[in-house]
PDB file of C-alpha atoms in Angstrom:
ATOM      1  CA  MET A   1     -16.906  47.548  36.044  1.00  0.00           C
ATOM      2  CA  SER A   2     -18.402  46.074  32.450  1.00  0.00           C
ATOM      3  CA  THR A   3     -16.829  43.301  30.446  1.00  0.00           C
ATOM      4  CA  GLU A   4     -17.251  42.133  26.859  1.00  0.00           C
ATOM      5  CA  ASN A   5     -16.781  39.329  24.877  1.00  0.00           C
ATOM      6  CA  GLU A   6     -14.846  40.400  21.655  1.00  0.00           C
ATOM      7  CA  THR A   7     -13.737  37.826  19.508  1.00  0.00           C
ATOM      8  CA  ASP A   8      -9.701  38.166  20.888  1.00  0.00           C
ATOM      9  CA  GLY A   9     -10.584  37.922  24.535  1.00  0.00           C
ATOM     10  CA  GLU A  10     -12.349  40.111  27.150  1.00  0.00           C
ATOM     11  CA  THR A  11     -12.089  43.506  28.195  1.00  0.00           C
ATOM     12  CA  THR A  12     -12.690  45.187  31.412  1.00  0.00           C
ATOM     13  CA  ARG A  13     -12.500  48.976  32.776  1.00  0.00           C
ATOM     14  CA  ILE A  14     -10.044  50.645  35.161  1.00  0.00           C
ATOM     15  CA  THR A  15     -11.382  52.095  38.082  1.00  0.00           C
ATOM     16  CA  ARG A  16     -10.114  55.589  39.001  1.00  0.00           C
ATOM     17  CA  LYS A  17      -7.519  54.133  41.665  1.00  0.00           C
ATOM     18  CA  GLY A  18      -6.399  52.478  38.411  1.00  0.00           C
ATOM     19  CA  GLN A  19      -7.691  48.520  39.746  1.00  0.00           C
ATOM     20  CA  VAL A  20      -8.780  46.175  36.804  1.00  0.00           C
ATOM     21  CA  THR A  21     -10.527  42.927  37.118  1.00  0.00           C
ATOM     22  CA  ILE A  22      -9.333  40.155  35.555  1.00  0.00           C
ATOM     23  CA  PRO A  23     -12.172  38.239  34.118  1.00  0.00           C
ATOM     24  CA  LYS A  24     -13.588  34.994  36.302  1.00  0.00           C
ATOM     25  CA  GLU A  25     -12.553  31.910  33.634  1.00  0.00           C
ATOM     26  CA  LEU A  26      -9.064  33.884  33.307  1.00  0.00           C
ATOM     27  CA  ARG A  27      -8.353  33.663  36.742  1.00  0.00           C
ATOM     28  CA  GLU A  28      -9.667  29.874  36.602  1.00  0.00           C
ATOM     29  CA  GLU A  29      -7.874  28.588  33.899  1.00  0.00           C
ATOM     30  CA  PHE A  30      -4.078  30.450  35.250  1.00  0.00           C
ATOM     31  CA  GLY A  31      -4.896  29.079  38.593  1.00  0.00           C
ATOM     32  CA  LEU A  32      -4.906  32.494  39.873  1.00  0.00           C
ATOM     33  CA  GLN A  33      -6.778  33.349  43.206  1.00  0.00           C
ATOM     34  CA  GLU A  34      -6.485  36.290  45.936  1.00  0.00           C
ATOM     35  CA  GLY A  35      -3.048  37.555  46.881  1.00  0.00           C
ATOM     36  CA  ASP A  36      -1.135  36.013  44.041  1.00  0.00           C
ATOM     37  CA  GLU A  37       1.433  38.397  42.432  1.00  0.00           C
ATOM     38  CA  ILE A  38       0.217  39.646  38.587  1.00  0.00           C
ATOM     39  CA  ARG A  39       3.412  41.124  36.301  1.00  0.00           C
ATOM     40  CA  TRP A  40       3.038  43.974  34.464  1.00  0.00           C
ATOM     41  CA  GLU A  41       5.547  43.201  31.355  1.00  0.00           C
ATOM     42  CA  LYS A  42       6.324  46.663  28.781  1.00  0.00           C
ATOM     43  CA  THR A  43       6.362  44.958  25.295  1.00  0.00           C
ATOM     44  CA  GLU A  44       6.747  46.235  21.613  1.00  0.00           C
ATOM     45  CA  ASP A  45       2.814  45.444  20.865  1.00  0.00           C
ATOM     46  CA  GLY A  46       1.948  46.723  24.178  1.00  0.00           C
ATOM     47  CA  ILE A  47       1.197  45.472  27.550  1.00  0.00           C
ATOM     48  CA  ARG A  48       1.547  41.795  28.989  1.00  0.00           C
ATOM     49  CA  VAL A  49      -0.183  40.404  32.097  1.00  0.00           C
ATOM     50  CA  ARG A  50       1.309  36.987  33.940  1.00  0.00           C
ATOM     51  CA  LYS A  51       1.553  35.521  36.738  1.00  0.00           C
ATOM     52  CA  ALA A  52       4.252  36.050  38.741  1.00  0.00           C
ATOM     53  CA  THR A  53       6.667  32.709  39.640  1.00  0.00           C
ATOM     54  CA  ARG A  54       6.009  31.292  42.851  1.00  0.00           C
ATOM     55  CA  SER A  55       9.980  30.591  43.546  1.00  0.00           C
ATOM     56  CA  SER A  56      10.961  34.111  42.301  1.00  0.00           C
ATOM     57  CA  GLY A  57      13.146  35.204  45.175  1.00  0.00           C
ATOM     58  CA  ARG A  58      13.058  31.992  47.273  1.00  0.00           C
ATOM     59  CA  GLY A  59      15.801  31.260  49.340  1.00  0.00           C
ATOM     60  CA  MET A  60      17.427  34.608  49.078  1.00  0.00           C
ATOM     61  CA  LEU A  61      17.920  35.202  52.951  1.00  0.00           C
ATOM     62  CA  VAL A  62      18.254  31.558  54.184  1.00  0.00           C
ATOM     63  CA  ASP A  63      21.568  29.564  54.977  1.00  0.00           C
ATOM     64  CA  GLU A  64      23.447  28.539  51.351  1.00  0.00           C
ATOM     65  CA  ASP A  65      23.821  25.266  53.368  1.00  0.00           C
ATOM     66  CA  VAL A  66      20.178  24.956  53.786  1.00  0.00           C
ATOM     67  CA  SER A  67      18.774  22.161  51.155  1.00  0.00           C
ATOM     68  CA  THR A  68      16.653  21.990  48.251  1.00  0.00           C
ATOM     69  CA  GLY A  69      13.629  20.711  49.486  1.00  0.00           C
ATOM     70  CA  LYS A  70      14.042  22.200  52.797  1.00  0.00           C
ATOM     71  CA  ARG A  71      13.409  25.495  51.232  1.00  0.00           C
ATOM     72  CA  GLU A  72      10.808  24.651  49.151  1.00  0.00           C
ATOM     73  CA  GLU A  73       9.234  23.229  52.582  1.00  0.00           C
ATOM     74  CA  MET A  74       9.484  27.089  54.462  1.00  0.00           C
ATOM     75  CA  ALA A  75       8.357  29.076  51.242  1.00  0.00           C
ATOM     76  CA  GLU A  76       5.833  26.542  50.893  1.00  0.00           C
ATOM     77  CA  GLU A  77       4.844  27.524  55.086  1.00  0.00           C
ATOM     78  CA  LEU A  78       5.463  31.119  53.905  1.00  0.00           C
ATOM     79  CA  GLU A  79       3.308  31.333  51.023  1.00  0.00           C
ATOM     80  CA  ALA A  80       0.371  30.059  53.165  1.00  0.00           C
ATOM     81  CA  GLU A  81       0.774  32.067  55.790  1.00  0.00           C
ATOM     82  CA  ILE A  82       0.729  35.306  54.015  1.00  0.00           C
ATOM     83  CA  HIS A  83      -2.477  34.024  51.830  1.00  0.00           C
ATOM     84  CA  GLU A  84      -4.159  33.678  54.872  1.00  0.00           C
ATOM     85  CA  LYS A  85      -3.184  36.957  56.824  1.00  0.00           C
ATOM     86  CA  ARG A  86      -3.970  38.366  53.295  1.00  0.00           C
ATOM     87  CA  ARG A  87      -7.726  36.153  53.348  1.00  0.00           C
ATOM     88  CA  THR A  88      -8.420  37.441  57.075  1.00  0.00           C
ATOM     89  CA  GLU A  89      -7.352  41.218  56.212  1.00  0.00           C
ATOM     90  CA  TRP A  90      -9.938  41.410  53.043  1.00  0.00           C
ATOM     91  CA  GLN A  91     -12.616  40.310  54.546  1.00  0.00           C
ATOM     92  CA  PRO A  92     -15.733  43.036  55.425  1.00  0.00           C
TER      93      PRO A  92
END
């Protein structure tokens, strides 16, 4: 995959498998890490790529009487477990 600097941004190529690489500078600027989810949105102008919010879906399977603080704690623990699992599975 090659990148090319343009006046309005960088470009990357789509692989045969439909994969793209997000340029390192953009990953660092927007805090994107391995395992993060990206949202692809269709707009009138084309496609918008955004980092999926951390809070989307949080607490959906937790009893209603669980405090917001506890929900956040549980979600952060689960997120850390998922990141660790993905990290170890993706290593050669």
